[in-house]
Amino acid sequence: MTVAVFDPKSLQSNPTKNSQNTTNSLAQSTYPNAKKVFIETQGCQMNVYDSEKMADVLGDSHGMILTDNIDEADVLIMNTCSIREKAQEKVFSQLGRWRKLKEKNPDLVIGVGGCVASQEGDNIQARAPYVDMVFGPQTLHRLPELYEKSQSQSDIKPKNRIGVVDVSFPSIEKFDFLPEPKVEGFKAFVSIMEGCSKYCSFCVVPYTRGEEISRPLDDVLAEIDSLAEKGVREINLLGQNVNGYRGEKSDGTICRFSELLHYVSHIDGIDRIRFTTSHPLEFTDDIIDAYAKIPKLVNHLHLPVQSGSNRILAAMKRNHTIDIYINQINKLREVRPDILLSSDFIIGFPNETDEDFNDTLQLAKDLDFDHSYSFIYSKRPGTPASELPDNVDLATKKERLATFQQVILDSTFAKTRAMIGTTIPVLVEEKSNRINGLHGTAENTRSVIFEGSDELLGKFVNVKITEFVGPHMVKGEFVDIIG
């Protein structure tokens, strides 16, 4: 489980400290006695995006400002993820630590959001009655209302207070109530759909985020246009199955994902487009054609396959085969020969044989993945796979994972080293904390550091790569400004 204190810098391309200080100063001048909120974010980029929106709604409604110092916070929010095994217990363990803070400060408000909140609901307050608010991914826009309800009990003794719970699934409603996005950098996430309807046997997301629902096209484009006006240069479209987007147009017809990509590419100011996470079933030929026609689409694709074994894919209920996946990648590489590919892999799915694992290992070698997110299978309560018997011991699974990850790491190192001597476009995002210069991101997700002046911030520049710093970082020399 990934855990991080929510920091707006992690969302909008790590803006300079000056921009963050300015934001907090404005909030404090508008609300001299502004309360402070500490948000711990667990899991995926969808949760990172949601944490940003939690901060936005509490900032707009109550003038709250973010803090990374838990000891000075008036409100603590844990935005939870249920992907990994024993996620619930980790949440309750953290809540136990937060309880000590509340014992010192009875007025401290504790909230639990995200997928574990959606899954556990009232049970969170049954086990941790000191929690004031429980809300799901689809009801985060109701945080101000939940906060007010929790405050309405401020005169009641803490042990007699009753927390508020809202883990309903009110369709796409939340996007109608979220405030204008606040921008402090040059990259931004934009959620274009919610939920998942694929029901893979290992995955809890359909039960915690609901069925797939796409935002209307005009709403998505309006948000991106607003971000562009505020200086955003790179957009990352988000969804559990983002390429399954089916948004309604103003005339009542449906916009497919490939069509959305074309619309976004025509928004002035947006010069780089990413999206995550995709599903092979939705990676259709019209999307491949978009790569041929839209230069703003980055030369990188994250397309989770999960396993290289057809037998395991069937048990996972992925509803595609390895041949289908390979065919999609081959067609994509015909129009983008130098595109880099990343993926998700579950190692040690129940009853994975040596042959199954070797098929996965061979797929990684054949398709030459740039990097991957790979984990040992975690049993999730309530999913079909949790009932499957498993005859593979943990030591074997760990050994397989280490072998697999080494293959991927070797590929990552090779591709990063191959950048030396090339000149690449880089979006300059912030001052570097490693050198007296700047930091930016290449299309292939590599961090690039180089010497340059602050006037380059927010611009696309050409950088000649001169040095390998690490598997995901290189150093270079400024060449010229692209735009």
CSV table of C-alpha atoms in Angstrom, one decimal:
chain,number,residue,atom,x,y,z
A,1,MET,CA,0.0,0.0,0.0
A,2,THR,CA,1.4,3.4,-0.9
A,3,VAL,CA,1.0,5.9,1.8
A,4,ALA,CA,1.8,9.6,1.5
A,5,VAL,CA,0.8,12.8,3.2
A,6,PHE,CA,-1.3,14.7,0.7
A,7,ASP,CA,0.7,17.5,-0.7
A,8,PRO,CA,-0.6,19.6,-3.6
A,9,LYS,CA,2.9,19.6,-5.1
A,10,SER,CA,2.5,15.9,-5.8
A,11,LEU,CA,-0.6,16.7,-7.9
A,12,GLN,CA,0.2,19.7,-10.0
A,13,SER,CA,3.7,18.8,-11.1
A,14,ASN,CA,5.5,19.8,-7.9
A,15,PRO,CA,5.1,23.6,-8.1
A,16,THR,CA,7.7,25.9,-6.5
A,17,LYS,CA,7.6,26.5,-2.8
A,18,ASN,CA,6.8,30.2,-3.5
A,19,SER,CA,3.5,29.2,-5.2
A,20,GLN,CA,2.5,27.1,-2.3
A,21,ASN,CA,3.3,29.8,0.2
A,22,THR,CA,1.3,32.3,-1.8
A,23,THR,CA,-1.7,30.0,-1.8
A,24,ASN,CA,-1.5,29.5,2.0
A,25,SER,CA,-1.0,33.2,2.6
A,26,LEU,CA,-4.1,34.1,0.6
A,27,ALA,CA,-6.1,31.6,2.5
A,28,GLN,CA,-4.9,32.9,5.8
A,29,SER,CA,-5.6,36.5,4.8
A,30,THR,CA,-9.2,35.6,3.8
A,31,TYR,CA,-9.7,33.4,6.8
A,32,PRO,CA,-7.4,34.7,9.6
A,33,ASN,CA,-8.3,31.9,11.9
A,34,ALA,CA,-8.2,29.2,9.1
A,35,LYS,CA,-8.2,25.7,10.3
A,36,LYS,CA,-5.7,23.2,9.0
A,37,VAL,CA,-6.3,19.9,7.4
A,38,PHE,CA,-3.9,17.0,7.2
A,39,ILE,CA,-4.7,14.4,4.4
A,40,GLU,CA,-3.0,11.0,4.2
A,41,THR,CA,-3.4,9.5,0.8
A,42,GLN,CA,-3.1,5.8,0.2
A,43,GLY,CA,-3.0,4.0,-3.2
A,44,CYS,CA,-3.6,5.0,-6.8
A,45,GLN,CA,-3.6,8.2,-8.7
A,46,MET,CA,-7.4,8.3,-8.5
A,47,ASN,CA,-7.0,8.6,-4.8
A,48,VAL,CA,-4.4,11.3,-5.2
A,49,TYR,CA,-6.8,13.2,-7.4
A,50,ASP,CA,-9.6,12.7,-4.9
A,51,SER,CA,-7.4,14.0,-2.1
A,52,GLU,CA,-6.8,17.2,-4.1
A,53,LYS,CA,-10.6,17.6,-4.3
A,54,MET,CA,-11.1,17.0,-0.6
A,55,ALA,CA,-8.7,19.9,0.0
A,56,ASP,CA,-10.4,22.0,-2.5
A,57,VAL,CA,-13.9,21.6,-1.1
A,58,LEU,CA,-12.8,22.2,2.5
A,59,GLY,CA,-10.8,25.2,1.4
A,60,ASP,CA,-13.7,26.7,-0.5
A,61,SER,CA,-16.4,26.0,2.1
A,62,HIS,CA,-14.5,26.6,5.4
A,63,GLY,CA,-11.2,28.3,4.4
A,64,MET,CA,-9.1,25.3,5.5
A,65,ILE,CA,-5.5,25.1,4.4
A,66,LEU,CA,-3.4,22.1,4.0
A,67,THR,CA,-0.6,21.2,6.4
A,68,ASP,CA,2.0,18.4,6.4
A,69,ASN,CA,2.4,18.7,10.1
A,70,ILE,CA,-0.1,16.4,11.7
A,71,ASP,CA,0.4,17.9,15.2
A,72,GLU,CA,-0.9,21.3,14.1
A,73,ALA,CA,-3.9,19.9,12.2
A,74,ASP,CA,-7.6,20.6,13.2
A,75,VAL,CA,-8.9,17.9,10.8
A,76,LEU,CA,-7.2,14.6,9.9
A,77,ILE,CA,-8.4,12.7,6.8
A,78,MET,CA,-7.3,9.3,5.7
A,79,ASN,CA,-8.0,8.6,2.0
A,80,THR,CA,-7.9,4.8,2.0
A,81,CYS,CA,-7.1,2.2,-0.6
A,82,SER,CA,-8.4,-1.4,-0.5
A,83,ILE,CA,-6.2,-3.0,-3.2
A,84,ARG,CA,-3.6,-4.6,-1.0
A,85,GLU,CA,-4.2,-7.4,1.5
A,86,LYS,CA,-5.2,-6.5,5.0
A,87,ALA,CA,-5.9,-2.9,4.0
A,88,GLN,CA,-8.7,-2.6,6.6
A,89,GLU,CA,-6.4,-3.7,9.4
A,90,LYS,CA,-3.8,-1.2,8.3
A,91,VAL,CA,-6.4,1.5,8.4
A,92,PHE,CA,-7.6,0.6,11.9
A,93,SER,CA,-3.9,0.5,13.0
A,94,GLN,CA,-3.4,4.0,11.8
A,95,LEU,CA,-6.6,5.2,13.4
A,96,GLY,CA,-5.4,3.8,16.6
A,97,ARG,CA,-2.4,6.1,16.4
A,98,TRP,CA,-4.7,9.0,15.5
A,99,ARG,CA,-6.8,8.2,18.5
A,100,LYS,CA,-4.0,9.3,20.8
A,101,LEU,CA,-4.0,12.7,19.1
A,102,LYS,CA,-7.7,13.0,19.7
A,103,GLU,CA,-7.3,12.1,23.3
A,104,LYS,CA,-5.0,15.1,23.6
A,105,ASN,CA,-7.3,17.3,21.6
A,106,PRO,CA,-11.0,16.3,21.8
A,107,ASP,CA,-12.0,18.9,19.2
A,108,LEU,CA,-9.8,17.2,16.6
A,109,VAL,CA,-12.0,16.0,13.7
A,110,ILE,CA,-11.0,12.6,12.1
A,111,GLY,CA,-12.4,11.5,8.7
A,112,VAL,CA,-11.9,8.3,6.8
A,113,GLY,CA,-12.6,8.3,3.0
A,114,GLY,CA,-11.8,6.2,0.0
A,115,CYS,CA,-12.3,2.6,-0.9
A,116,VAL,CA,-11.9,1.1,2.6
A,117,ALA,CA,-14.4,3.6,3.9
A,118,SER,CA,-16.8,2.5,1.1
A,119,GLN,CA,-16.2,-1.1,1.9
A,120,GLU,CA,-16.5,-0.9,5.7
A,121,GLY,CA,-19.0,1.9,6.2
A,122,ASP,CA,-20.6,1.9,9.6
A,123,ASN,CA,-18.1,-0.8,10.8
A,124,ILE,CA,-15.4,1.9,10.9
A,125,GLN,CA,-17.2,3.8,13.6
A,126,ALA,CA,-18.2,0.6,15.3
A,127,ARG,CA,-14.6,-0.3,15.8
A,128,ALA,CA,-13.3,3.3,16.0
A,129,PRO,CA,-16.1,5.4,17.6
A,130,TYR,CA,-13.8,8.4,17.8
A,131,VAL,CA,-14.0,8.8,13.9
A,132,ASP,CA,-16.2,11.7,13.1
A,133,MET,CA,-16.8,11.3,9.3
A,134,VAL,CA,-16.8,8.3,7.0
A,135,PHE,CA,-17.3,8.9,3.3
A,136,GLY,CA,-16.8,7.1,0.0
A,137,PRO,CA,-15.0,8.1,-3.2
A,138,GLN,CA,-18.4,9.2,-4.7
A,139,THR,CA,-19.4,11.4,-1.8
A,140,LEU,CA,-16.2,13.4,-1.1
A,141,HIS,CA,-18.0,16.5,-2.4
A,142,ARG,CA,-20.3,16.3,0.6
A,143,LEU,CA,-17.4,16.7,3.0
A,144,PRO,CA,-18.4,20.3,4.0
A,145,GLU,CA,-21.9,19.0,5.0
A,146,LEU,CA,-20.4,16.0,6.9
A,147,TYR,CA,-18.0,18.4,8.7
A,148,GLU,CA,-20.8,20.7,9.7
A,149,LYS,CA,-22.8,17.7,11.1
A,150,SER,CA,-19.8,16.6,13.1
A,151,GLN,CA,-19.4,20.2,14.4
A,152,SER,CA,-23.0,20.3,15.4
A,153,GLN,CA,-22.2,17.8,18.1
A,154,SER,CA,-19.4,19.9,19.6
A,155,ASP,CA,-21.3,20.5,22.8
A,156,ILE,CA,-21.8,16.8,23.3
A,157,LYS,CA,-19.3,14.9,25.3
A,158,PRO,CA,-16.8,13.1,22.9
A,159,LYS,CA,-17.8,9.6,24.1
A,160,ASN,CA,-21.5,10.3,23.3
A,161,ARG,CA,-20.9,11.8,19.8
A,162,ILE,CA,-22.3,9.9,16.8
A,163,GLY,CA,-20.2,10.1,13.7
A,164,VAL,CA,-21.7,10.7,10.2
A,165,VAL,CA,-21.5,8.2,7.5
A,166,ASP,CA,-22.1,8.6,3.7
A,167,VAL,CA,-20.8,5.8,1.5
A,168,SER,CA,-23.6,6.0,-1.1
A,169,PHE,CA,-23.1,5.9,-4.9
A,170,PRO,CA,-24.8,9.1,-6.2
A,171,SER,CA,-23.8,8.5,-9.8
A,172,ILE,CA,-21.5,11.2,-11.2
A,173,GLU,CA,-23.0,13.9,-8.9
A,174,LYS,CA,-19.8,14.8,-7.2
A,175,PHE,CA,-18.3,16.5,-10.3
A,176,ASP,CA,-21.3,18.9,-10.3
A,177,PHE,CA,-20.4,20.2,-6.8
A,178,LEU,CA,-16.6,20.3,-6.9
A,179,PRO,CA,-15.0,23.8,-7.0
A,180,GLU,CA,-12.9,25.1,-9.8
A,181,PRO,CA,-9.6,23.3,-9.9
A,182,LYS,CA,-6.8,25.1,-8.1
A,183,VAL,CA,-3.6,25.0,-10.1
A,184,GLU,CA,-0.1,25.5,-8.7
A,185,GLY,CA,2.0,23.9,-11.4
A,186,PHE,CA,2.0,22.8,-15.0
A,187,LYS,CA,0.6,19.3,-14.9
A,188,ALA,CA,-2.8,18.2,-13.8
A,189,PHE,CA,-5.0,15.1,-13.4
A,190,VAL,CA,-8.5,15.2,-14.7
A,191,SER,CA,-10.9,12.4,-13.8
A,192,ILE,CA,-13.1,11.6,-16.7
A,193,MET,CA,-15.0,8.6,-15.4
A,194,GLU,CA,-15.7,6.7,-12.1
A,195,GLY,CA,-16.0,3.1,-11.2
A,196,CYS,CA,-15.5,-0.2,-13.0
A,197,SER,CA,-17.7,-2.7,-14.6
A,198,LYS,CA,-15.1,-5.3,-15.5
A,199,TYR,CA,-15.4,-7.4,-12.3
A,200,CYS,CA,-12.0,-9.1,-12.5
A,201,SER,CA,-12.0,-11.9,-10.0
A,202,PHE,CA,-9.2,-10.4,-7.8
A,203,CYS,CA,-10.4,-6.7,-7.8
A,204,VAL,CA,-12.6,-4.9,-5.2
A,205,VAL,CA,-12.9,-1.7,-7.1
A,206,PRO,CA,-16.4,-2.3,-8.6
A,207,TYR,CA,-17.7,-2.9,-5.1
A,208,THR,CA,-16.0,0.2,-3.6
A,209,ARG,CA,-16.3,2.8,-6.4
A,210,GLY,CA,-19.4,1.4,-8.2
A,211,GLU,CA,-20.1,0.8,-11.9
A,212,GLU,CA,-18.5,2.7,-14.7
A,213,ILE,CA,-20.0,6.1,-15.2
A,214,SER,CA,-18.5,8.7,-17.6
A,215,ARG,CA,-18.6,12.4,-17.2
A,216,PRO,CA,-20.3,14.4,-19.9
A,217,LEU,CA,-17.9,15.6,-22.6
A,218,ASP,CA,-18.6,19.3,-22.1
A,219,ASP,CA,-17.8,19.0,-18.4
A,220,VAL,CA,-14.5,17.3,-19.1
A,221,LEU,CA,-13.5,19.8,-21.7
A,222,ALA,CA,-14.5,22.8,-19.6
A,223,GLU,CA,-12.3,21.6,-16.7
A,224,ILE,CA,-9.3,21.1,-19.0
A,225,ASP,CA,-9.9,24.5,-20.7
A,226,SER,CA,-9.9,26.1,-17.2
A,227,LEU,CA,-6.7,24.3,-16.3
A,228,ALA,CA,-5.1,25.5,-19.5
A,229,GLU,CA,-6.0,29.1,-18.8
A,230,LYS,CA,-4.3,28.7,-15.5
A,231,GLY,CA,-1.0,27.6,-17.1
A,232,VAL,CA,-1.3,23.8,-17.1
A,233,ARG,CA,0.6,22.3,-20.1
A,234,GLU,CA,0.2,18.6,-19.5
A,235,ILE,CA,-3.1,16.7,-18.8
A,236,ASN,CA,-3.3,13.2,-17.4
A,237,LEU,CA,-6.8,11.7,-18.0
A,238,LEU,CA,-7.9,9.4,-15.1
A,239,GLY,CA,-10.3,6.5,-14.8
A,240,GLN,CA,-10.3,3.0,-13.5
A,241,ASN,CA,-10.7,1.9,-17.1
A,242,VAL,CA,-10.1,5.3,-18.7
A,243,ASN,CA,-10.1,4.1,-22.3
A,244,GLY,CA,-13.7,2.8,-21.8
A,245,TYR,CA,-14.9,6.4,-21.5
A,246,ARG,CA,-18.3,6.9,-23.1
A,247,GLY,CA,-19.3,10.5,-22.3
A,248,GLU,CA,-22.5,12.1,-23.4
A,249,LYS,CA,-22.3,15.0,-25.8
A,250,SER,CA,-24.6,18.0,-25.8
A,251,ASP,CA,-26.6,16.5,-28.6
A,252,GLY,CA,-27.2,13.3,-26.7
A,253,THR,CA,-24.8,11.2,-28.7
A,254,ILE,CA,-21.9,9.4,-27.1
A,255,CYS,CA,-18.2,10.4,-27.3
A,256,ARG,CA,-15.7,7.6,-27.3
A,257,PHE,CA,-12.3,7.8,-25.7
A,258,SER,CA,-10.5,8.2,-29.0
A,259,GLU,CA,-12.7,11.1,-29.9
A,260,LEU,CA,-12.1,12.8,-26.5
A,261,LEU,CA,-8.4,12.6,-27.1
A,262,HIS,CA,-8.8,14.6,-30.3
A,263,TYR,CA,-10.9,17.2,-28.5
A,264,VAL,CA,-8.3,17.6,-25.8
A,265,SER,CA,-5.5,17.9,-28.3
A,266,HIS,CA,-7.2,21.0,-29.8
A,267,ILE,CA,-7.3,22.9,-26.5
A,268,ASP,CA,-4.9,25.8,-26.6
A,269,GLY,CA,-2.1,25.5,-24.1
A,270,ILE,CA,-2.3,21.8,-23.6
A,271,ASP,CA,0.7,20.3,-25.3
A,272,ARG,CA,1.1,16.9,-23.7
A,273,ILE,CA,-1.6,14.3,-23.0
A,274,ARG,CA,-1.3,11.2,-20.9
A,275,PHE,CA,-4.0,8.7,-19.6
A,276,THR,CA,-4.2,6.0,-17.0
A,277,THR,CA,-5.3,3.3,-16.3
A,278,SER,CA,-6.3,1.4,-19.5
A,279,HIS,CA,-7.9,-2.0,-20.0
A,280,PRO,CA,-6.9,-4.2,-23.0
A,281,LEU,CA,-10.6,-4.9,-23.8
A,282,GLU,CA,-11.1,-1.2,-24.4
A,283,PHE,CA,-7.8,-0.5,-26.3
A,284,THR,CA,-9.4,-0.5,-29.7
A,285,ASP,CA,-8.1,0.4,-33.2
A,286,ASP,CA,-9.5,3.9,-33.0
A,287,ILE,CA,-7.3,4.6,-30.0
A,288,ILE,CA,-4.3,3.2,-31.9
A,289,ASP,CA,-5.2,5.5,-34.8
A,290,ALA,CA,-5.2,8.4,-32.4
A,291,TYR,CA,-1.6,7.7,-31.6
A,292,ALA,CA,-0.9,8.0,-35.4
A,293,LYS,CA,-2.7,11.4,-35.6
A,294,ILE,CA,-2.2,13.2,-32.3
A,295,PRO,CA,1.5,14.2,-31.7
A,296,LYS,CA,0.5,15.5,-28.2
A,297,LEU,CA,-0.1,12.0,-27.0
A,298,VAL,CA,3.0,11.0,-25.2
A,299,ASN,CA,5.3,8.2,-26.4
A,300,HIS,CA,4.4,6.1,-23.4
A,301,LEU,CA,1.4,3.7,-22.7
A,302,HIS,CA,0.5,2.1,-19.4
A,303,LEU,CA,-1.7,-1.0,-20.3
A,304,PRO,CA,-2.1,-3.5,-17.5
A,305,VAL,CA,-2.0,-7.1,-18.6
A,306,GLN,CA,-1.7,-8.7,-15.1
A,307,SER,CA,-0.3,-12.1,-16.3
A,308,GLY,CA,1.3,-13.7,-19.3
A,309,SER,CA,-0.6,-17.0,-18.9
A,310,ASN,CA,-3.9,-17.5,-20.6
A,311,ARG,CA,-4.9,-19.9,-17.9
A,312,ILE,CA,-4.3,-17.4,-15.2
A,313,LEU,CA,-6.0,-14.6,-17.2
A,314,ALA,CA,-9.1,-16.8,-17.5
A,315,ALA,CA,-9.1,-17.4,-13.7
A,316,MET,CA,-8.7,-13.6,-13.3
A,317,LYS,CA,-11.7,-13.1,-15.5
A,318,ARG,CA,-9.8,-10.6,-17.6
A,319,ASN,CA,-11.7,-11.7,-20.7
A,320,HIS,CA,-8.8,-11.3,-23.1
A,321,THR,CA,-5.9,-13.5,-24.2
A,322,ILE,CA,-2.2,-12.9,-24.5
A,323,ASP,CA,-2.5,-13.1,-28.3
A,324,ILE,CA,-5.0,-10.2,-28.2
A,325,TYR,CA,-2.7,-8.1,-26.0
A,326,ILE,CA,0.4,-8.7,-28.1
A,327,ASN,CA,-1.6,-7.9,-31.3
A,328,GLN,CA,-2.7,-4.6,-29.8
A,329,ILE,CA,0.9,-3.7,-28.9
A,330,ASN,CA,2.2,-4.7,-32.3
A,331,LYS,CA,-0.3,-2.5,-34.1
A,332,LEU,CA,0.5,0.4,-31.8
A,333,ARG,CA,4.2,0.0,-32.5
A,334,GLU,CA,3.5,0.2,-36.2
A,335,VAL,CA,2.4,3.8,-35.8
A,336,ARG,CA,4.7,4.6,-32.9
A,337,PRO,CA,7.8,2.5,-33.3
A,338,ASP,CA,9.6,4.0,-30.3
A,339,ILE,CA,6.7,4.0,-27.8
A,340,LEU,CA,7.6,2.7,-24.4
A,341,LEU,CA,5.2,0.3,-22.6
A,342,SER,CA,4.5,-0.2,-18.9
A,343,SER,CA,2.0,-2.6,-17.3
A,344,ASP,CA,0.7,-4.1,-14.0
A,345,PHE,CA,1.4,-7.7,-13.1
A,346,ILE,CA,0.1,-9.9,-10.3
A,347,ILE,CA,2.6,-12.6,-9.4
A,348,GLY,CA,1.5,-15.7,-7.5
A,349,PHE,CA,-2.2,-15.7,-8.4
A,350,PRO,CA,-3.8,-18.8,-6.8
A,351,ASN,CA,-2.4,-22.0,-8.3
A,352,GLU,CA,0.0,-20.2,-10.6
A,353,THR,CA,2.3,-23.0,-11.9
A,354,ASP,CA,6.0,-22.7,-13.0
A,355,GLU,CA,4.7,-22.7,-16.6
A,356,ASP,CA,2.3,-19.9,-15.9
A,357,PHE,CA,5.0,-17.8,-14.3
A,358,ASN,CA,7.4,-18.6,-17.1
A,359,ASP,CA,4.8,-17.4,-19.6
A,360,THR,CA,4.6,-14.1,-17.7
A,361,LEU,CA,8.4,-13.8,-17.6
A,362,GLN,CA,8.6,-14.5,-21.4
A,363,LEU,CA,5.9,-11.9,-22.1
A,364,ALA,CA,7.9,-9.3,-20.2
A,365,LYS,CA,11.0,-10.1,-22.3
A,366,ASP,CA,9.2,-10.3,-25.6
A,367,LEU,CA,7.4,-7.0,-25.2
A,368,ASP,CA,10.4,-5.3,-23.6
A,369,PHE,CA,8.4,-3.4,-20.9
A,370,ASP,CA,10.0,-0.2,-19.8
A,371,HIS,CA,8.7,-0.5,-16.2
A,372,SER,CA,5.9,-2.2,-14.3
A,373,TYR,CA,3.9,-2.2,-11.1
A,374,SER,CA,4.2,-5.8,-9.9
A,375,PHE,CA,3.0,-7.4,-6.7
A,376,ILE,CA,2.4,-10.7,-5.1
A,377,TYR,CA,-1.3,-11.5,-5.2
A,378,SER,CA,-3.3,-10.1,-2.3
A,379,LYS,CA,-6.6,-11.7,-1.3
A,380,ARG,CA,-9.4,-9.2,-1.1
A,381,PRO,CA,-12.4,-10.1,1.0
A,382,GLY,CA,-15.6,-10.3,-1.1
A,383,THR,CA,-14.0,-11.0,-4.4
A,384,PRO,CA,-14.4,-14.3,-6.3
A,385,ALA,CA,-10.7,-15.0,-6.2
A,386,SER,CA,-10.6,-14.9,-2.4
A,387,GLU,CA,-12.4,-18.2,-2.4
A,388,LEU,CA,-9.9,-19.9,-4.7
A,389,PRO,CA,-7.6,-22.6,-3.2
A,390,ASP,CA,-3.9,-22.0,-3.5
A,391,ASN,CA,-1.1,-24.5,-3.4
A,392,VAL,CA,1.8,-22.2,-4.0
A,393,ASP,CA,3.8,-21.2,-0.9
A,394,LEU,CA,4.8,-17.6,-0.1
A,395,ALA,CA,8.5,-18.2,-0.5
A,396,THR,CA,8.0,-19.4,-4.1
A,397,LYS,CA,5.8,-16.4,-4.8
A,398,LYS,CA,8.5,-14.0,-3.4
A,399,GLU,CA,11.2,-15.7,-5.5
A,400,ARG,CA,9.1,-15.4,-8.7
A,401,LEU,CA,8.4,-11.7,-8.0
A,402,ALA,CA,12.1,-11.0,-7.5
A,403,THR,CA,13.0,-12.8,-10.7
A,404,PHE,CA,10.3,-10.9,-12.6
A,405,GLN,CA,11.2,-7.5,-11.2
A,406,GLN,CA,14.9,-8.0,-12.1
A,407,VAL,CA,13.9,-8.5,-15.8
A,408,ILE,CA,11.9,-5.3,-15.7
A,409,LEU,CA,14.6,-3.4,-13.9
A,410,ASP,CA,17.3,-4.4,-16.4
A,411,SER,CA,15.0,-3.1,-19.2
A,412,THR,CA,14.5,0.2,-17.3
A,413,PHE,CA,18.2,0.7,-16.8
A,414,ALA,CA,18.9,-0.1,-20.4
A,415,LYS,CA,16.3,2.4,-21.7
A,416,THR,CA,17.4,5.1,-19.4
A,417,ARG,CA,21.1,4.7,-20.4
A,418,ALA,CA,20.1,4.7,-24.0
A,419,MET,CA,18.9,8.3,-23.6
A,420,ILE,CA,22.5,9.6,-23.1
A,421,GLY,CA,23.5,11.6,-26.2
A,422,THR,CA,19.9,12.2,-27.4
A,423,THR,CA,18.1,15.5,-27.3
A,424,ILE,CA,14.5,15.3,-25.9
A,425,PRO,CA,11.6,17.6,-25.1
A,426,VAL,CA,11.1,18.3,-21.4
A,427,LEU,CA,8.4,20.1,-19.5
A,428,VAL,CA,10.2,22.2,-17.0
A,429,GLU,CA,8.3,21.9,-13.7
A,430,GLU,CA,10.3,23.2,-10.7
A,431,LYS,CA,13.6,24.1,-9.3
A,432,SER,CA,15.8,21.0,-8.7
A,433,ASN,CA,16.6,20.0,-5.2
A,434,ARG,CA,19.6,18.0,-6.5
A,435,ILE,CA,21.4,20.6,-8.4
A,436,ASN,CA,21.4,24.4,-8.8
A,437,GLY,CA,19.1,24.2,-11.7
A,438,LEU,CA,15.7,22.9,-12.9
A,439,HIS,CA,13.7,19.7,-12.9
A,440,GLY,CA,11.3,18.5,-15.6
A,441,THR,CA,9.7,15.4,-17.0
A,442,ALA,CA,10.3,13.7,-20.4
A,443,GLU,CA,7.5,11.9,-22.4
A,444,ASN,CA,8.9,8.6,-21.2
A,445,THR,CA,8.2,9.6,-17.5
A,446,ARG,CA,12.0,10.1,-16.8
A,447,SER,CA,12.9,13.0,-14.5
A,448,VAL,CA,15.4,15.3,-16.1
A,449,ILE,CA,17.6,17.8,-14.2
A,450,PHE,CA,19.7,20.5,-15.9
A,451,GLU,CA,21.1,24.0,-15.3
A,452,GLY,CA,18.7,26.8,-16.4
A,453,SER,CA,17.0,30.0,-15.2
A,454,ASP,CA,13.6,30.3,-13.6
A,455,GLU,CA,12.2,31.9,-16.7
A,456,LEU,CA,12.1,28.4,-18.2
A,457,LEU,CA,9.5,27.1,-15.7
A,458,GLY,CA,6.3,26.0,-17.4
A,459,LYS,CA,7.9,25.8,-20.8
A,460,PHE,CA,8.8,22.9,-23.0
A,461,VAL,CA,12.5,22.9,-23.8
A,462,ASN,CA,15.0,20.6,-25.6
A,463,VAL,CA,17.6,19.1,-23.3
A,464,LYS,CA,20.6,17.0,-24.5
A,465,ILE,CA,21.0,14.1,-22.1
A,466,THR,CA,24.6,13.8,-20.8
A,467,GLU,CA,24.5,11.7,-17.7
A,468,PHE,CA,22.7,8.7,-16.1
A,469,VAL,CA,21.6,9.5,-12.6
A,470,GLY,CA,19.3,6.6,-11.8
A,471,PRO,CA,16.9,4.2,-13.4
A,472,HIS,CA,14.2,7.0,-13.7
A,473,MET,CA,16.4,10.1,-13.7
A,474,VAL,CA,18.9,11.7,-16.1
A,475,LYS,CA,21.0,14.9,-16.2
A,476,GLY,CA,21.3,17.0,-19.3
A,477,GLU,CA,22.2,20.4,-20.9
A,478,PHE,CA,19.7,23.0,-22.0
A,479,VAL,CA,19.5,23.4,-25.8
A,480,ASP,CA,16.6,25.7,-26.6
A,481,ILE,CA,13.0,26.6,-25.9
A,482,ILE,CA,10.3,24.7,-27.8
A,483,GLY,CA,7.4,26.7,-26.6
